[in-house]
Short mmCIF file of C-alpha atoms and ligand atoms in Angstrom, two decimals:
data_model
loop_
_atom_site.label_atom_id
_atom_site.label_comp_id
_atom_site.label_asym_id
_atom_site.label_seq_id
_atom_site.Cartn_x
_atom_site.Cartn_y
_atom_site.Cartn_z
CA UNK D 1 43.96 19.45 -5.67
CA UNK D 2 42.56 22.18 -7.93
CA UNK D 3 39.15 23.33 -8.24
CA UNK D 4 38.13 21.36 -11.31
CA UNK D 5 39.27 18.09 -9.25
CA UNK D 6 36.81 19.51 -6.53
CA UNK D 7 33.93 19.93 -8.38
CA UNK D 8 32.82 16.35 -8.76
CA UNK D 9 33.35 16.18 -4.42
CA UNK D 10 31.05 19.13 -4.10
CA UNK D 11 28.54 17.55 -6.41
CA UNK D 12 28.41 14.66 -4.73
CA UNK D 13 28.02 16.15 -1.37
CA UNK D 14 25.94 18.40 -2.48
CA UNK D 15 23.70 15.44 -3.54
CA UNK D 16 23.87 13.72 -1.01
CA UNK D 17 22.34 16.72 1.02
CA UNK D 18 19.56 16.77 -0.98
CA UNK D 19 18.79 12.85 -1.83
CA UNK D 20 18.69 12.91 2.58
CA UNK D 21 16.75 15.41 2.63
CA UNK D 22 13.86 13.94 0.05
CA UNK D 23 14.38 10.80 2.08
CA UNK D 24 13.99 12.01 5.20
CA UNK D 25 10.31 12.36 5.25
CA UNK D 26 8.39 12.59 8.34
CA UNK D 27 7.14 10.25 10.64
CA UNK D 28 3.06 9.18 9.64
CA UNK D 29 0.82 8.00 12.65
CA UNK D 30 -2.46 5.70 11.85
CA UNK D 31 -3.99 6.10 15.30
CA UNK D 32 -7.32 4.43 16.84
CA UNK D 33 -7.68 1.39 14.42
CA UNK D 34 -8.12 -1.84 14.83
CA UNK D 35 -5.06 -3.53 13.30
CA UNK D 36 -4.51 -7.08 11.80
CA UNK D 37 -1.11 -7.34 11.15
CA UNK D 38 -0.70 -10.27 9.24
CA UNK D 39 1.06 -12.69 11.10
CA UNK D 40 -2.50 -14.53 12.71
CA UNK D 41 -2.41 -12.83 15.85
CA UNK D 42 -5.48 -11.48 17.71
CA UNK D 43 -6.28 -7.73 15.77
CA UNK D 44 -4.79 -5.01 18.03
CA UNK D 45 -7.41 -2.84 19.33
CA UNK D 46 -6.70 0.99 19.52
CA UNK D 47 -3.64 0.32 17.31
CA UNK D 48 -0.87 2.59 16.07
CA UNK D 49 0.98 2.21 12.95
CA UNK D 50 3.58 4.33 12.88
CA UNK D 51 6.19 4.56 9.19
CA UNK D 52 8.54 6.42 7.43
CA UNK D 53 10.32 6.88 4.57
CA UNK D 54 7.34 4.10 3.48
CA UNK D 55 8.43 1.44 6.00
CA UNK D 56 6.96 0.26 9.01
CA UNK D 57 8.61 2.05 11.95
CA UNK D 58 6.72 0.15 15.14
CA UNK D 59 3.09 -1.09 15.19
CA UNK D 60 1.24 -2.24 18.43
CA UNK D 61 -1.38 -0.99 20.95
CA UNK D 62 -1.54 2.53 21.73
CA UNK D 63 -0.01 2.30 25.27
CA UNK D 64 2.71 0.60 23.89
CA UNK D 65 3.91 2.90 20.88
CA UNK D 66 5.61 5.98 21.64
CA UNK D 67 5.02 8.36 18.33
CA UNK D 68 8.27 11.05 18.36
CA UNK D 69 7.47 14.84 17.70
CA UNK D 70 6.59 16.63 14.59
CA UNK D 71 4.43 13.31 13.68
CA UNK D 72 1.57 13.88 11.48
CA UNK D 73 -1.20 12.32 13.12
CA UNK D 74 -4.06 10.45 10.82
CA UNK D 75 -6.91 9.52 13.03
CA UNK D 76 -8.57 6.38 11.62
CA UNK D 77 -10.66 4.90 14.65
CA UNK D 78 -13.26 2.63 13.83
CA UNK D 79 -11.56 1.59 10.95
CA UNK D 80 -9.82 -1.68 10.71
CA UNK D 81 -5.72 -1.59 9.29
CA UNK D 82 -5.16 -4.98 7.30
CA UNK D 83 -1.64 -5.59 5.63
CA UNK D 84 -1.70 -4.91 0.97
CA UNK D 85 -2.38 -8.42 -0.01
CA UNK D 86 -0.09 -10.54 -1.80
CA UNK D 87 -1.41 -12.88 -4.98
CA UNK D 88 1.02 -15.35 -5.27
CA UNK D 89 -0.43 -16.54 -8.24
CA UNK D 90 -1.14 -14.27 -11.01
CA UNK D 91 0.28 -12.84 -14.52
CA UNK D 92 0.94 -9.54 -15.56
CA UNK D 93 1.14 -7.67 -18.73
CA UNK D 94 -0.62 -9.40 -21.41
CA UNK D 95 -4.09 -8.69 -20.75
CA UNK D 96 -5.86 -5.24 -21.70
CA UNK D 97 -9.54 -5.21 -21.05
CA UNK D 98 -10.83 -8.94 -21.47
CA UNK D 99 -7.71 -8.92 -24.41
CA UNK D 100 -4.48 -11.04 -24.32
CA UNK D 101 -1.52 -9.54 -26.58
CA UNK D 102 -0.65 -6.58 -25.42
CA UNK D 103 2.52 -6.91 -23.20
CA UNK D 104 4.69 -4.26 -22.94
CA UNK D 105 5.62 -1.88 -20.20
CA UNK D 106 3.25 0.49 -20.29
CA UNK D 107 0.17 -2.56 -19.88
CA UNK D 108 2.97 -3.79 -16.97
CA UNK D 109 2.45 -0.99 -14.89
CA UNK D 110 -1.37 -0.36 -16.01
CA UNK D 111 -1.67 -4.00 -14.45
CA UNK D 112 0.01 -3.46 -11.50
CA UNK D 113 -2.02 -0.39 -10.76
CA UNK D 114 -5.22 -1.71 -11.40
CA UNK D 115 -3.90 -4.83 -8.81
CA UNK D 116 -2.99 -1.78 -6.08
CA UNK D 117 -6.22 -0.56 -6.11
CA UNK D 118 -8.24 -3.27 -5.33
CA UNK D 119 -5.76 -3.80 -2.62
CA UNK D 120 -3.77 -6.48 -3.98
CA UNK D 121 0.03 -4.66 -3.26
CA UNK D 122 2.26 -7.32 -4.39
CA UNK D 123 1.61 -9.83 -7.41
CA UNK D 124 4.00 -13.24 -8.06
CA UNK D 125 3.72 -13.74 -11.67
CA UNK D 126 3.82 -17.10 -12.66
CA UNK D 127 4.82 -16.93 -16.27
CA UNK D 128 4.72 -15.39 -19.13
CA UNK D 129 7.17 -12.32 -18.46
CA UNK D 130 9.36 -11.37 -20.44
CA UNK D 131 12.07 -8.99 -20.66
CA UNK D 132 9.97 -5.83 -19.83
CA UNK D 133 9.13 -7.26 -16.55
CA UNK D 134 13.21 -7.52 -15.34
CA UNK D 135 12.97 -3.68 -14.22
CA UNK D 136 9.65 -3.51 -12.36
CA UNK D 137 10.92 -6.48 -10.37
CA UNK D 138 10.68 -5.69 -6.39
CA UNK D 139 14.37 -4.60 -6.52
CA UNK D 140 13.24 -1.47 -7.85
CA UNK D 141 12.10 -0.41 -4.76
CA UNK D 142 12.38 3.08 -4.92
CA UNK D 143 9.84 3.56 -7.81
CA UNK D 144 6.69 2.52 -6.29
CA UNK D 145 3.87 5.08 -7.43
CA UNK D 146 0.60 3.93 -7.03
CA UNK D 147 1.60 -0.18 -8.39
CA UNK D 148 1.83 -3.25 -6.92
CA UNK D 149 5.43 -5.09 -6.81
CA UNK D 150 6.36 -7.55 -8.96
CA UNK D 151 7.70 -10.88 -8.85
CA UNK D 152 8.20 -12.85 -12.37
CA UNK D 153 8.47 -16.68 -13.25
CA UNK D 154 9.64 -16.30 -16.81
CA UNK D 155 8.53 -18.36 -19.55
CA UNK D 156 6.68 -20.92 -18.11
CA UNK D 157 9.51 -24.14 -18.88
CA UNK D 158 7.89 -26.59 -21.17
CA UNK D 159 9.94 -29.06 -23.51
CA UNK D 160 9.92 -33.00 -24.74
CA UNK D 161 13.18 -33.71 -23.85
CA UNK D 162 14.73 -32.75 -20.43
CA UNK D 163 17.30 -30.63 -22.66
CA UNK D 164 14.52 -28.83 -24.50
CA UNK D 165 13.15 -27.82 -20.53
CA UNK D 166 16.40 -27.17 -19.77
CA UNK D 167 17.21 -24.70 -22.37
CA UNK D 168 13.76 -22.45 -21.19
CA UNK D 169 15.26 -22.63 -17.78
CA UNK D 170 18.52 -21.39 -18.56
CA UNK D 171 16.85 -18.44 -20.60
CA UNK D 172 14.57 -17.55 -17.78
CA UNK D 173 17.91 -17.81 -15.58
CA UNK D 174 19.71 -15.38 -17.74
CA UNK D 175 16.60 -12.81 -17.36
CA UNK D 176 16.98 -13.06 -14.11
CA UNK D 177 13.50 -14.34 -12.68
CA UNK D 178 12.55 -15.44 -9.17
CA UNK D 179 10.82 -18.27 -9.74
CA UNK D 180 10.75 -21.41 -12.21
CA UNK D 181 7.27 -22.65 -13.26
CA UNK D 182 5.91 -25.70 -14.86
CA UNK D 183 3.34 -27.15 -16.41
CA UNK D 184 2.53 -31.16 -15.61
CA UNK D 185 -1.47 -30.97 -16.89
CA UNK D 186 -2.80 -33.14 -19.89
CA UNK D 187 -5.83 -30.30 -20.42
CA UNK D 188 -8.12 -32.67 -19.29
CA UNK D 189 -7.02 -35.24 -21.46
CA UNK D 190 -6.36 -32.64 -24.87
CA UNK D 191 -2.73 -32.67 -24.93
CA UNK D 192 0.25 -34.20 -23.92
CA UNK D 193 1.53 -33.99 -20.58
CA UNK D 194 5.10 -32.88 -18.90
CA UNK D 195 6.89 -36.14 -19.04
CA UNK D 196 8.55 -37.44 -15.49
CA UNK D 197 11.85 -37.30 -16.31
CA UNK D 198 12.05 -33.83 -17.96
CA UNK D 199 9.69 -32.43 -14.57
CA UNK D 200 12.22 -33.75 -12.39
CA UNK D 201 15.26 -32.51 -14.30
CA UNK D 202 13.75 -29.12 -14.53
CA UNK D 203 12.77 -29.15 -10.71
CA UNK D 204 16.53 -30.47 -9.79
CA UNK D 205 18.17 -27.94 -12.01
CA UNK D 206 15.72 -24.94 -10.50
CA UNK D 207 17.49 -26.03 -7.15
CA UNK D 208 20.64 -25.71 -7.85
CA UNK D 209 20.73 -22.57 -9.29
CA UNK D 210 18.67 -21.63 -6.21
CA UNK D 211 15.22 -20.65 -7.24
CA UNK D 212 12.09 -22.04 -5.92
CA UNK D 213 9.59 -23.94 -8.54
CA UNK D 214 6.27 -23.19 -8.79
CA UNK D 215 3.97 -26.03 -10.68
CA UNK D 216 0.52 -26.14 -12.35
CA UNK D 217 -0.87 -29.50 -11.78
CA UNK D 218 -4.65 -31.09 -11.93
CA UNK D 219 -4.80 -34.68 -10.94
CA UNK D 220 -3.54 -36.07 -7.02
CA UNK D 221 -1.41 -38.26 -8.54
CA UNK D 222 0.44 -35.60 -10.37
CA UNK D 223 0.54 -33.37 -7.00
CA UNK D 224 2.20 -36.80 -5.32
CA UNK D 225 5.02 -37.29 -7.86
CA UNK D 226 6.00 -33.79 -7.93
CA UNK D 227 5.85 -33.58 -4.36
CA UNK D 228 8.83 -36.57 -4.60
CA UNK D 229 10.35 -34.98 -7.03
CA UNK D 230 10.81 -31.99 -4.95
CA UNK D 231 8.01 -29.03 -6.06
CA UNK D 232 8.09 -26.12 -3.55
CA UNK D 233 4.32 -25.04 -4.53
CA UNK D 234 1.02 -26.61 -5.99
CA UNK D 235 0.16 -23.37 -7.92
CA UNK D 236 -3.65 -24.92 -8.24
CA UNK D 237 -6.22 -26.86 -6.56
CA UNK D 238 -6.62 -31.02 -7.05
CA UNK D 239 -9.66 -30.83 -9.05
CA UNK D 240 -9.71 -34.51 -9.82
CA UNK D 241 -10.29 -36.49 -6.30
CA UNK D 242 -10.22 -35.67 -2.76
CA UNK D 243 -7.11 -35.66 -1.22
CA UNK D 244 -6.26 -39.05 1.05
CA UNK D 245 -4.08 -39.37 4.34
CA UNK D 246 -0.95 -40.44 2.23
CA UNK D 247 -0.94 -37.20 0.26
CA UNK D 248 -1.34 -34.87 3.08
CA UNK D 249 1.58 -36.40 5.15
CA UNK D 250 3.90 -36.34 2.08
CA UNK D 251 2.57 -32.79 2.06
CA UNK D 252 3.50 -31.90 5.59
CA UNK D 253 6.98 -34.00 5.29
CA UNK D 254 7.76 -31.88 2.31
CA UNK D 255 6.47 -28.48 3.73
CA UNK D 256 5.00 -27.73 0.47
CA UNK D 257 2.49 -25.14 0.31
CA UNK D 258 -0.98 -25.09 -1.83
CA UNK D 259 -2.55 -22.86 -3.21
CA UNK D 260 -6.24 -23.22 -4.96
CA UNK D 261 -6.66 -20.50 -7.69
CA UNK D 262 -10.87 -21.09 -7.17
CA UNK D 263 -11.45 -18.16 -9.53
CA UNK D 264 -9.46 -19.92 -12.21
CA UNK D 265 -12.09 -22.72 -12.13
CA UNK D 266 -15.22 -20.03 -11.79
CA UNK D 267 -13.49 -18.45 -15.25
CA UNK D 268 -13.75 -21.50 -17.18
CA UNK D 269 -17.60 -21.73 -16.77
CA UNK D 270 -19.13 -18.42 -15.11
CA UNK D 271 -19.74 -16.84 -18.79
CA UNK D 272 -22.24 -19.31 -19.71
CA UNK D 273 -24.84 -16.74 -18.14
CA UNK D 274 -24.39 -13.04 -17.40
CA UNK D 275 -22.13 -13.54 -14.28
CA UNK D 276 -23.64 -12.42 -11.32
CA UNK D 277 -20.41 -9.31 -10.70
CA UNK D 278 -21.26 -7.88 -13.79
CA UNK D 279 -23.89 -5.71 -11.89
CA UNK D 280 -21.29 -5.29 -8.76
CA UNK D 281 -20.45 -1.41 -8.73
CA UNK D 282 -17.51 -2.84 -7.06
CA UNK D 283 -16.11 -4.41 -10.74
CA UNK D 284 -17.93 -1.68 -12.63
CA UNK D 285 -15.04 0.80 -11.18
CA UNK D 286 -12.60 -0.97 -13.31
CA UNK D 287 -14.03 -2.69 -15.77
CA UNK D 288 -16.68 -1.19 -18.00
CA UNK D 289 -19.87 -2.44 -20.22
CA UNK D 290 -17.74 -2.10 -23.49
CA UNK D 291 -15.11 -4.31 -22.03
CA UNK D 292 -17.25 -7.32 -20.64
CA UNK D 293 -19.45 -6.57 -23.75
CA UNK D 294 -18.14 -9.87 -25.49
CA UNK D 295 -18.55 -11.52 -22.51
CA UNK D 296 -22.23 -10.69 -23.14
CA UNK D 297 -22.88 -12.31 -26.50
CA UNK D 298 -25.47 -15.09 -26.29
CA UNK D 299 -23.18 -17.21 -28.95
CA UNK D 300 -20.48 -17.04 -26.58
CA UNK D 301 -22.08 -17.78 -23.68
CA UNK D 302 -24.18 -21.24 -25.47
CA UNK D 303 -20.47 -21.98 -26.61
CA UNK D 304 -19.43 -22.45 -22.84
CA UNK D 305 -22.51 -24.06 -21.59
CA UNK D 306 -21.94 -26.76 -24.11
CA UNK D 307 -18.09 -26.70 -23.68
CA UNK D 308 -17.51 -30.32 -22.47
CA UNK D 309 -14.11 -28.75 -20.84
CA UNK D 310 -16.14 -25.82 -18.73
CA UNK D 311 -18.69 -28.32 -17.78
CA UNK D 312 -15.80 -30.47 -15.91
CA UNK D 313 -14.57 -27.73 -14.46
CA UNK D 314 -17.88 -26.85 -13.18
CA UNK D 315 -18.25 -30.38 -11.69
CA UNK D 316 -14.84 -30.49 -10.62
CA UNK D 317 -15.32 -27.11 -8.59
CA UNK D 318 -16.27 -28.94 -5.38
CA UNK D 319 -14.05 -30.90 -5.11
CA UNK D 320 -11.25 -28.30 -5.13
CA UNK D 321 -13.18 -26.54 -2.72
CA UNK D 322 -13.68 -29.44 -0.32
CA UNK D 323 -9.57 -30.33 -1.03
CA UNK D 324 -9.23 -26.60 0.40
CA UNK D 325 -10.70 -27.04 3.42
CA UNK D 326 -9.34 -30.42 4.31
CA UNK D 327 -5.73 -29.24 3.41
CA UNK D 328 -6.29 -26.17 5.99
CA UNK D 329 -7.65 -27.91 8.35
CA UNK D 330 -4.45 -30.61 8.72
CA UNK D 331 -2.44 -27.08 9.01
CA UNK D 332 -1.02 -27.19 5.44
CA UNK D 333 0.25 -23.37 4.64
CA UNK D 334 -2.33 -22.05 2.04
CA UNK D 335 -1.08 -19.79 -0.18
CA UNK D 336 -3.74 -16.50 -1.77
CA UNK D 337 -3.80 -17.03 -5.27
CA UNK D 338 -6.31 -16.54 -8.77
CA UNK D 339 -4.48 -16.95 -11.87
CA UNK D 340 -6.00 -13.48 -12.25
CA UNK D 341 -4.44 -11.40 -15.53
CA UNK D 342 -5.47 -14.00 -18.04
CA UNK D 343 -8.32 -12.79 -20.08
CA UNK D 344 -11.97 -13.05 -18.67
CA UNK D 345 -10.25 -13.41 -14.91
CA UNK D 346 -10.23 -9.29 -13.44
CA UNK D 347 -7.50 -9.19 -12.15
CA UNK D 348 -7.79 -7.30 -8.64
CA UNK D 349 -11.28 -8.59 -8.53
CA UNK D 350 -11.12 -11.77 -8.62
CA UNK D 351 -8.72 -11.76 -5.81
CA UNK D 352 -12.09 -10.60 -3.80
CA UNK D 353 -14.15 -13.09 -5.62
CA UNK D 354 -11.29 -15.95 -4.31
CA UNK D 355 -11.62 -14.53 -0.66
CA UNK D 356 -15.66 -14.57 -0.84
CA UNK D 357 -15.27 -18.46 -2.36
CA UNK D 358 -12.51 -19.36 0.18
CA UNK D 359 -14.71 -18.39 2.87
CA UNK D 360 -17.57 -20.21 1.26
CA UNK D 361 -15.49 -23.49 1.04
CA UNK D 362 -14.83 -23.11 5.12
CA UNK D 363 -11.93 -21.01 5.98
CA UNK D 364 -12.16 -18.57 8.34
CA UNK D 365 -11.69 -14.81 7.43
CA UNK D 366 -9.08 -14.72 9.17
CA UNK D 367 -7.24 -17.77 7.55
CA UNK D 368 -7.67 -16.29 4.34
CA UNK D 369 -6.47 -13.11 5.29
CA UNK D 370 -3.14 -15.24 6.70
CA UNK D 371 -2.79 -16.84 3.07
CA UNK D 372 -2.52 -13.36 1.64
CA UNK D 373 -0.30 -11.89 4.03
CA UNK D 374 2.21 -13.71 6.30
CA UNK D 375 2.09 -17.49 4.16
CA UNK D 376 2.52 -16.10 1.15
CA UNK D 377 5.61 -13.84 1.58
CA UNK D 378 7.27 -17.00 4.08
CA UNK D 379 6.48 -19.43 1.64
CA UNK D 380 7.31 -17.69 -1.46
CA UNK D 381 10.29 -16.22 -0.03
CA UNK D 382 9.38 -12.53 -0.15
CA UNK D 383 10.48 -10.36 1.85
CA UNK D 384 9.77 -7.02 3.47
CA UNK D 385 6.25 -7.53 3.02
CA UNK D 386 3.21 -9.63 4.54
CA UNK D 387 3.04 -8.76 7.73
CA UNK D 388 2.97 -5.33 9.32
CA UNK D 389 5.86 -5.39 11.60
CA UNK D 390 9.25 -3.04 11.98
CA UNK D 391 11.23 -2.61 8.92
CA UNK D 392 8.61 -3.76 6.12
CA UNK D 393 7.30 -2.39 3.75
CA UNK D 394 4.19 -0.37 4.90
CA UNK D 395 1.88 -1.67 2.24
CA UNK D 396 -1.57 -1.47 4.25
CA UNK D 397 -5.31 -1.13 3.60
CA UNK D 398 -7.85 0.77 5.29
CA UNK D 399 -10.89 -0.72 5.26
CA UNK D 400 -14.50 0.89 6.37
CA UNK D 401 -15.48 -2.52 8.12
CA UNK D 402 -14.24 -5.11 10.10
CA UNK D 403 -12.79 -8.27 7.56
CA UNK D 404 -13.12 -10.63 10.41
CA UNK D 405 -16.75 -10.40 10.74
CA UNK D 406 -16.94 -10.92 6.95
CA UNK D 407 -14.27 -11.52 4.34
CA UNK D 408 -16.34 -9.16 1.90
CA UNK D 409 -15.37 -6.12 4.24
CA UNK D 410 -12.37 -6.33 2.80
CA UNK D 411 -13.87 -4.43 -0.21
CA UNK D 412 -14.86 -1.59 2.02
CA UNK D 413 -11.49 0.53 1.45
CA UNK D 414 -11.31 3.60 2.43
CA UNK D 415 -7.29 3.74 0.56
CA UNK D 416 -4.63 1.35 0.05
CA UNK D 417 -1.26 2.29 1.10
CA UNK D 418 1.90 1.27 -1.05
CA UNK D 419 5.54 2.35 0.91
CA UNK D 420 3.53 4.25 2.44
CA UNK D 421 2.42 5.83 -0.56
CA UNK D 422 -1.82 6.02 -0.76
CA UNK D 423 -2.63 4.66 -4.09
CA UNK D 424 -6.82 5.35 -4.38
CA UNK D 425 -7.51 9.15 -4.58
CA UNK D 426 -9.16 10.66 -2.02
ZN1 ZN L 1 -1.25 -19.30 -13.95
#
């Protein structure tokens, strides 16, 4: 072999020496916290999270974890170590400010930052991506600077015909998605609805190609048909009735999960006044006086009070709240969600203003905290993230307070961690 024929073997080893030695980082250990790791056990007191190479090497009491030389040690007692959240219902891309129409890559990863630092580390889109989206998909997994992964749905399938449907599922196929949504809502009574027999060709053909199907519904008898017709999530709350015994068995046969998207309701109708956040400081870091400004405009906000739509979904807000709590309480896996990244719903804030009115509807902080961690990457089928256990991902948030004494601690972060990566500035 001559030298020229060697030269491409040297490069290769001599990239391979340095790729392992940028990947080779050094062992991090969060010491003295209390940690919640995500999977609904009791919070490990004294913890130790332990990662590298931004993966979770070993987590557990400090007795229990044995950190290996040359560590660097980040002492963060009295603090309390909760897993990056995951929103399994949200959109990226399109929204600028309070402004839809601006999707491109660059608003992508704006997006997805904006979701990391409030905390919220991975995001399931559920429609409208397009092709931009395909490469900041969670298979990029070595890119991760200061952004939340993504997960996209596509175009969300709509069509008269089953073929019509059809044809937006094969697209969203050939993009290469992870999950199929649909639409079955008549826009309380505005416009036509997803006819049966194109919903359940859609939903059959979503399974066989192997992709789970996410689908926007309103009414319980909607939520029971799909159910039969083989859904694997109800990507919002039953707004129209309280659920009944029949519904939440069919539920639990099916192992469905559900997942309320409160916020989504609060958008519809909140803007009728000045909503109360505007004043938050909490908000104000990412979202600033000129962009709520239109929110602002008297005209604007009379148009919403004496929106007939925004007034049912006012009234209607109850009822998704009580459907919430009964569905937890029979054990059905509730899934974090907002609909955030549509225009007038913050994304990143609103996934604290869905914890606050989850709590306020009767689930227990640490419930919610479950919905965003542990059920939303088992029942969404994510993995590497979720829970803070060997070999995932160690997206993690430090927070000032303890979440389990009240869900709004979780606002009190001192950083968010993505692979290991910290994301706010110091
Ligand atoms: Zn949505």
């Amino acid at each position: 072999m001559n030298r020229l024929k060697l030269l491409p073997f040297l490069l290769l080893i001599l990239f391979a020496c340095s790729t392992a030695k940028k990947t080779e980082k050094s062992y991090i250990a969060f010491t003295g916290a209390t940690i919640i790791d995500g999977s609904g056990d009791a919070p490990i007191q004294n913890g130790v999270l332990l990662i590298q190479n931004g993966r979770v090497v070993a987590v557990g009491p400090k007795e229990k974890i044995t950190i290996p030389e040359n560590t660097t040690i980040q002492d963060v007692s009295g603090k309390t170590i909760i897993p990056g959240l995951i929103n399994g219902h949200g959109h990226v891309g399109d929204v600028k400010g309070i402004q839809a129409g601006h999707y491109s890559k660059e608003n992508i990863l704006d997006n997805l930052a904006i979701y990391a630092r409030y905390g919220i580390t991975t995001v399931v889109s559920l429609g409208g991506d397009k092709k931009e989206a395909e490469s900041f998909r969670v298979v990029n997994d070595t890119s991760f600077s200061k952004r939340a992964r993504l997960y996209i749905a596509g175009e969300v399938i709509s069509g008269n015909t089953p073929q019509e449907a059809l044809a937006v599922l094969e697209n969203n196929h050939k993009m290469g998605v992870d999950f199929m949504k649909i639409r079955v809502d008549d826009n309380l009574g505005t416009s036509p609805k997803m006819a049966e027999e194109v919903y359940q060709a859609v939903i059959k053909r979503s399974h066989e190609l192997g992709y789970k199907i996410a689908t926007h519904m309103y009414y319980l008898e909607d939520a029971r048909k799909l159910l039969e017709a083989g859904t694997d999530m109800l990507a919002h709350s039953i707004r129209d009735v309280p659920v009944d015994e029949s519904f939440i068995g069919l539920l639990k046969e099916k192992k469905v999960s559900y997942c309320a998207t409160l916020t989504r309701e609060l958008s519809t109708f909140v803007y009728e006044d000045t909503a109360a956040f505007f004043s938050d400081a909490f908000f104000l870091k990412e979202y600033n006086r000129e962009t709520i400004q239109p929110l602002l405009d008297p005209a604007k906000q009379a148009q919403m009070r004496n929106s007939k739509s925004a007034q049912k979904n006012k009234q209607q807000l109850p009822i998704a709240m009580a459907n919430l709590k009964t569905l937890s309480d029979q054990g059905i896996p509730i899934v974090f969600g907002t609909d955030s990244g549509m225009p007038a719903r913050f994304m990143g804030y609103f996934e604290h203003l869905e914890m606050e009115m989850m709590a306020q509807a009767g689930l227990t902080p640490m419930q919610i905290i479950l919905s965003a961690t542990k059920n939303a990457a088992q029942y969404l089928g994510l993995k590497e993230v979720g829970t803070l256990s060997a070999f995932h991902w160690a997206d993690f948030i430090i927070l000032e307070a303890d979440p389990l004494a009240d869900i709004r601690n979780v606002r009190k972060m001192s950083q968010v961690y993505v692979a290991g990566e910290p994301v706010l500035s110091r």
